[in-house]
CSV table of N, CA and C in Angstrom, one decimal:
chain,number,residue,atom,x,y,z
A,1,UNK,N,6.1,-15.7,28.8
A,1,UNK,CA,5.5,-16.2,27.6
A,1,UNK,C,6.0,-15.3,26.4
A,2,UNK,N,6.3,-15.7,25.4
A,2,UNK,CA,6.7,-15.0,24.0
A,2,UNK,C,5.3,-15.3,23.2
A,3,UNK,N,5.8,-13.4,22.5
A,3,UNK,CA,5.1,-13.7,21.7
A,3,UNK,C,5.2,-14.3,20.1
A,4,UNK,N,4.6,-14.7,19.4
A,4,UNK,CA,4.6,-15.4,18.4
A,4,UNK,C,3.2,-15.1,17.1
A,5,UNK,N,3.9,-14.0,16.4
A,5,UNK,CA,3.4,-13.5,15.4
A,5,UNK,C,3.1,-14.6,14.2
A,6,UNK,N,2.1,-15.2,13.6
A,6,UNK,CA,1.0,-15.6,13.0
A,6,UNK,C,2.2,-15.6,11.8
A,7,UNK,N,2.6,-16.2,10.5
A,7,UNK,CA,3.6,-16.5,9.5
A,7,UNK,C,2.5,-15.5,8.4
A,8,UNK,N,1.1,-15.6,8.1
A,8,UNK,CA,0.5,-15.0,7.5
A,8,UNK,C,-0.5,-14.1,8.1
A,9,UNK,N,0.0,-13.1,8.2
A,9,UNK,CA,-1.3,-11.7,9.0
A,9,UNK,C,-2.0,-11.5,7.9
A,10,UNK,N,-3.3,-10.8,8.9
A,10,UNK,CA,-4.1,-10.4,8.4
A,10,UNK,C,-3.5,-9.3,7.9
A,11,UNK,N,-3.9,-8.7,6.6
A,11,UNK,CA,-3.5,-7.5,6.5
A,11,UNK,C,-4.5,-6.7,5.7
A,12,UNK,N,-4.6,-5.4,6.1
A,12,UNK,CA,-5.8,-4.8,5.9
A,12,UNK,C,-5.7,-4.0,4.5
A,13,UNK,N,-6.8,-3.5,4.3
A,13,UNK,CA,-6.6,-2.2,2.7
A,13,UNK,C,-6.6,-0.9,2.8
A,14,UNK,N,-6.7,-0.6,1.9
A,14,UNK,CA,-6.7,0.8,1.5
A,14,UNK,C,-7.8,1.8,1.6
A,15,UNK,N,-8.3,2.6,2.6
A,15,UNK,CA,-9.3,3.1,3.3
A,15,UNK,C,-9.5,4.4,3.0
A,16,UNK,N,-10.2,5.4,2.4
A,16,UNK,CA,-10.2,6.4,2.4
A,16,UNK,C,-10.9,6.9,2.8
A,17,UNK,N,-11.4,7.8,3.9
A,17,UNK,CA,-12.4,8.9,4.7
A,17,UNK,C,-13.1,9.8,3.9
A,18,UNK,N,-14.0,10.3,4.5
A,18,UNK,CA,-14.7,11.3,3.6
A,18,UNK,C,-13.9,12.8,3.8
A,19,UNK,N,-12.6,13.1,4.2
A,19,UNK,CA,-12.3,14.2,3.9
A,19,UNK,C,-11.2,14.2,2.6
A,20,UNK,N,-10.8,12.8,2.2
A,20,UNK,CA,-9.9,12.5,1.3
A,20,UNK,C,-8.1,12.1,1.7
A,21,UNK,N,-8.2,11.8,3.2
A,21,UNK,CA,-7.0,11.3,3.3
A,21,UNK,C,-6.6,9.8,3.7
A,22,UNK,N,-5.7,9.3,3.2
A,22,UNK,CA,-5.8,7.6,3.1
A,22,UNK,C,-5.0,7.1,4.5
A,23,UNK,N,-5.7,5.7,4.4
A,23,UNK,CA,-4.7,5.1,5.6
A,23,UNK,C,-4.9,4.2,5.1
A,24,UNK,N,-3.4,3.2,5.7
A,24,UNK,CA,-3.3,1.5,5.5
A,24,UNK,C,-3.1,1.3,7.1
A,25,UNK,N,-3.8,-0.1,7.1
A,25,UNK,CA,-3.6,-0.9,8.2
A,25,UNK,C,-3.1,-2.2,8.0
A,26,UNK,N,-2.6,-2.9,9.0
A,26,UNK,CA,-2.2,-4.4,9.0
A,26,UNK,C,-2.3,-4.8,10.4
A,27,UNK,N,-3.1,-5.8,10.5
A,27,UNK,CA,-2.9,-6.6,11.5
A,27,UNK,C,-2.4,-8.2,11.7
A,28,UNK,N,-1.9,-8.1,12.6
A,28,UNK,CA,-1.4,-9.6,12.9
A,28,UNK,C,-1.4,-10.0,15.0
A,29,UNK,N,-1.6,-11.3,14.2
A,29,UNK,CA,-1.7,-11.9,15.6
A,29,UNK,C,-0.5,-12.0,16.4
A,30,UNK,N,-1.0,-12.0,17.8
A,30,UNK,CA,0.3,-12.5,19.2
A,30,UNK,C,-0.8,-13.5,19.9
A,31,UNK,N,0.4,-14.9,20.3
A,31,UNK,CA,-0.1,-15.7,21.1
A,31,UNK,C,-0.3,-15.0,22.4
A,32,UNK,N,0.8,-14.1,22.7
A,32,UNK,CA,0.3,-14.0,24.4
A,32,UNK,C,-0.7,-13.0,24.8
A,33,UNK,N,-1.4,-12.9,26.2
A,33,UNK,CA,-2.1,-11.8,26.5
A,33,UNK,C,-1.2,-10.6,27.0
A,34,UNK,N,0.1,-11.2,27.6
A,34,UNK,CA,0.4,-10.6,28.3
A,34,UNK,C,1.0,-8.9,27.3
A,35,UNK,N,1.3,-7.4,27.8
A,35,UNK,CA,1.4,-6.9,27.1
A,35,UNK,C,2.9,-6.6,26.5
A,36,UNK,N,4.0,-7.1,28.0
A,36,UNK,CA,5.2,-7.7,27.7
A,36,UNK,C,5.8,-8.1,26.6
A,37,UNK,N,4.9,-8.9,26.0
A,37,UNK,CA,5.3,-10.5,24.5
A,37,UNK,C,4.9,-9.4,23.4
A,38,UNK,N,4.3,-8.6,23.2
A,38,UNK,CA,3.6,-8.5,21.8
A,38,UNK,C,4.8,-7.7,21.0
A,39,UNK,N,6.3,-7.8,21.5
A,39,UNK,CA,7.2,-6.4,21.0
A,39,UNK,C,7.0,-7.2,19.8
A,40,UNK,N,7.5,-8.8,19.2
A,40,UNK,CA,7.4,-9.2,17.7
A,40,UNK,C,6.5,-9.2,16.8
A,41,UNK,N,5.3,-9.2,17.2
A,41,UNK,CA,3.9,-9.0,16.5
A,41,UNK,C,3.7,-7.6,16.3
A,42,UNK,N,4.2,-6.4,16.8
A,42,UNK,CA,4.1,-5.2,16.7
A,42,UNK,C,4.9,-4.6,15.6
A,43,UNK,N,6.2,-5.5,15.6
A,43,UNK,CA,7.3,-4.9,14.7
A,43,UNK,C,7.1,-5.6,13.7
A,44,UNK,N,6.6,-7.1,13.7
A,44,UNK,CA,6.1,-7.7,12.3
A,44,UNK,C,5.1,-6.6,11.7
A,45,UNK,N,4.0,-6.2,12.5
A,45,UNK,CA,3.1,-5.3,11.9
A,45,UNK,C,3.1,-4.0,11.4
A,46,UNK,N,4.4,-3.2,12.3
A,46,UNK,CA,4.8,-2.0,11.3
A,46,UNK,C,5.7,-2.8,9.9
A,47,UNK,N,6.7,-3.1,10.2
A,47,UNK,CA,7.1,-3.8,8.4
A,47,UNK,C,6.3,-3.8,7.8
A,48,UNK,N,5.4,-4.7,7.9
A,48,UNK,CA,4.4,-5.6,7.0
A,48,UNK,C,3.9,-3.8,6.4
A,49,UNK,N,3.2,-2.9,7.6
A,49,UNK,CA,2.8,-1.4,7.0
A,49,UNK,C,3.8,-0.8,6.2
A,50,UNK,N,5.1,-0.8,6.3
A,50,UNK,CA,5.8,0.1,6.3
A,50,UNK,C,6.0,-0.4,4.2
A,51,UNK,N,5.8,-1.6,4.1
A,51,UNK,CA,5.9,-2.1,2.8
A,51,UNK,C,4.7,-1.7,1.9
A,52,UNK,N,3.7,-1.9,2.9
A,52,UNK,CA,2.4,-1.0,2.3
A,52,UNK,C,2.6,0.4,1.7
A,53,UNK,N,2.9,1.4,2.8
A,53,UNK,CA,3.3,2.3,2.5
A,53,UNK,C,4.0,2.2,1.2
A,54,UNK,N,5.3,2.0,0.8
A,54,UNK,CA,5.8,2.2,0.1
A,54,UNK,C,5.5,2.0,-1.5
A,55,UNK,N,4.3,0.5,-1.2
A,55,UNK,CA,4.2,0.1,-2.2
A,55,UNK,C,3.5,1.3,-3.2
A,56,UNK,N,2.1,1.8,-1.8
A,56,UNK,CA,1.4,2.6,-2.4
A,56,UNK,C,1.7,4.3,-2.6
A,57,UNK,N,2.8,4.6,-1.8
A,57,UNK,CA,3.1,6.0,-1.8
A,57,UNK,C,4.2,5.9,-3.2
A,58,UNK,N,5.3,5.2,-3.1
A,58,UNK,CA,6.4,5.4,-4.4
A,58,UNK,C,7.4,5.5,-3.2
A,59,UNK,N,7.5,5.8,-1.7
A,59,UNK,CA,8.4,6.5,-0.8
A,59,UNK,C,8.1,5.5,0.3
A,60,UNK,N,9.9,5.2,0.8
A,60,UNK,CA,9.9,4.6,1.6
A,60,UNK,C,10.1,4.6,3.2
A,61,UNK,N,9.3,4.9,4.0
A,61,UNK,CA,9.2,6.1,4.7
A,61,UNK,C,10.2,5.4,6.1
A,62,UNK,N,10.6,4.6,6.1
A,62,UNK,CA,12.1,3.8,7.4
A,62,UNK,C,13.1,4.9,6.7
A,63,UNK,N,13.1,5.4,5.8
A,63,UNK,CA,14.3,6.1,5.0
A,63,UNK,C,14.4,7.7,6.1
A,64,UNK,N,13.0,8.4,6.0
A,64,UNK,CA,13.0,9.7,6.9
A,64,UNK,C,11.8,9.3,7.5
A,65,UNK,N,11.6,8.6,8.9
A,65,UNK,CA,10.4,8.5,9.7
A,65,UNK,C,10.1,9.7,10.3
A,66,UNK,N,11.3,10.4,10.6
A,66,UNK,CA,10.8,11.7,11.3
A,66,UNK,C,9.0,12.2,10.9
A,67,UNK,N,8.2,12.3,11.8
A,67,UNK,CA,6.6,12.0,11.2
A,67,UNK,C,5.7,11.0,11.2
A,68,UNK,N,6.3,10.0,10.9
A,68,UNK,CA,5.0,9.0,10.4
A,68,UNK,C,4.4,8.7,11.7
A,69,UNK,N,3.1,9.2,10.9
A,69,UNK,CA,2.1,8.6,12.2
A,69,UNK,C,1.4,7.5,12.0
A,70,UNK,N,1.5,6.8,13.2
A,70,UNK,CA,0.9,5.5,13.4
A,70,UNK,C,0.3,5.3,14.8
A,71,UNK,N,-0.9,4.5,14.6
A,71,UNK,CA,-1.7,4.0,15.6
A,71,UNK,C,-1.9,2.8,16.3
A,72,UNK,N,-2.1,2.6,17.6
A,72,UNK,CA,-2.1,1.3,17.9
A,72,UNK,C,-3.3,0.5,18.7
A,73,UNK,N,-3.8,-0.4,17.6
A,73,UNK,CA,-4.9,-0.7,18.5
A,73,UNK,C,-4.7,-2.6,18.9
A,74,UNK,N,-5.2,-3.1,19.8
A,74,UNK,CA,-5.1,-4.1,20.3
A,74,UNK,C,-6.3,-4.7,20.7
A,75,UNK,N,-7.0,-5.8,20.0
A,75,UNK,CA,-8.0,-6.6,20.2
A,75,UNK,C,-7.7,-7.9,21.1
A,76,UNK,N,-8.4,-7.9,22.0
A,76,UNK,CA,-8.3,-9.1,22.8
A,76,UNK,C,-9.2,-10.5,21.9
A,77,UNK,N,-8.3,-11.5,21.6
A,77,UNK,CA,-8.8,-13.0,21.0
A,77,UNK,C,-8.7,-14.3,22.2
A,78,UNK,N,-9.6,-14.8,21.5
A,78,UNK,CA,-9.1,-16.7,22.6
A,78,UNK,C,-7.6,-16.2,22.4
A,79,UNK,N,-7.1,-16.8,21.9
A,79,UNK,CA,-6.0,-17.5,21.5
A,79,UNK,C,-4.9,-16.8,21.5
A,80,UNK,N,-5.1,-15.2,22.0
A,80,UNK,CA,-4.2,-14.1,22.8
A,80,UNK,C,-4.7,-12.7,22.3
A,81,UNK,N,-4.2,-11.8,21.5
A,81,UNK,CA,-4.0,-10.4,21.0
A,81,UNK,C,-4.3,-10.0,19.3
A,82,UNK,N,-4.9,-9.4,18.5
A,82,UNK,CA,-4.4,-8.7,17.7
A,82,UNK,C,-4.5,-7.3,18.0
A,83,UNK,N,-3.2,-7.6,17.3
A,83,UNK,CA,-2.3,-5.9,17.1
A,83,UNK,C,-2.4,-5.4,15.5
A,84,UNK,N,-3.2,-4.2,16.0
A,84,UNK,CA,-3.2,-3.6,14.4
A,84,UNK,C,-2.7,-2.1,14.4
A,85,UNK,N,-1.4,-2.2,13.4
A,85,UNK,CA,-1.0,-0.7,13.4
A,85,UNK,C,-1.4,0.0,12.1
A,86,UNK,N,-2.0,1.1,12.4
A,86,UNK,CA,-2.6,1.8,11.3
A,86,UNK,C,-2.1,3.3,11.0
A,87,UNK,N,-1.2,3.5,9.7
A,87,UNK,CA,-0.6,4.4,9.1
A,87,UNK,C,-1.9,5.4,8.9
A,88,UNK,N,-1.7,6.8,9.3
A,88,UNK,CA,-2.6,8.1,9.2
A,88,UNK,C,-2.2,8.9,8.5
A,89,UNK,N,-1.8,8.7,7.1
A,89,UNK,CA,-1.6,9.8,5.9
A,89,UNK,C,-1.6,10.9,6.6
């Protein structure tokens, strides 16, 4: 089964912690459960971050990833997976 990332993701905001460091998230959906399928919903969902990023930093961080930390969490839905990767300033 393939997966098949959602044309419009959810995509998350601008979060800041109480020690003062920011993160962006974005999530988007995958049809499958399986954990095989979700490589296109994962890669949709760092872009979709990686644009965040840039929008909000001024810096486009595909340029020198060397670093960037990102997280990965996976929600089980009816209707298969969300995958949300979340950028950790």
């Amino acid at each position: 089964m393939q997966t098949v990332p959602e044309m419009e993701p959810v995509a998350g905001t601008l979060t800041r912690g109480g020690d003062g460091e920011a993160g962006l998230t974005v999530t988007v959906h995958a049809s499958s459960t399986h954990p095989g399928d979700w490589g296109r919903a994962m890669a949709r969902a760092v872009s979709l971050l990686i644009g965040q990023i840039t929008d909000t930093t001024g810096s486009d961080p595909s340029r020198a990833p060397a670093g960037l930390d990102l997280s990965l969490h996976v929600t089980a839905l009816p209707s298969g997976e969300a995958i949300t990767v979340t950028w950790n300033g």
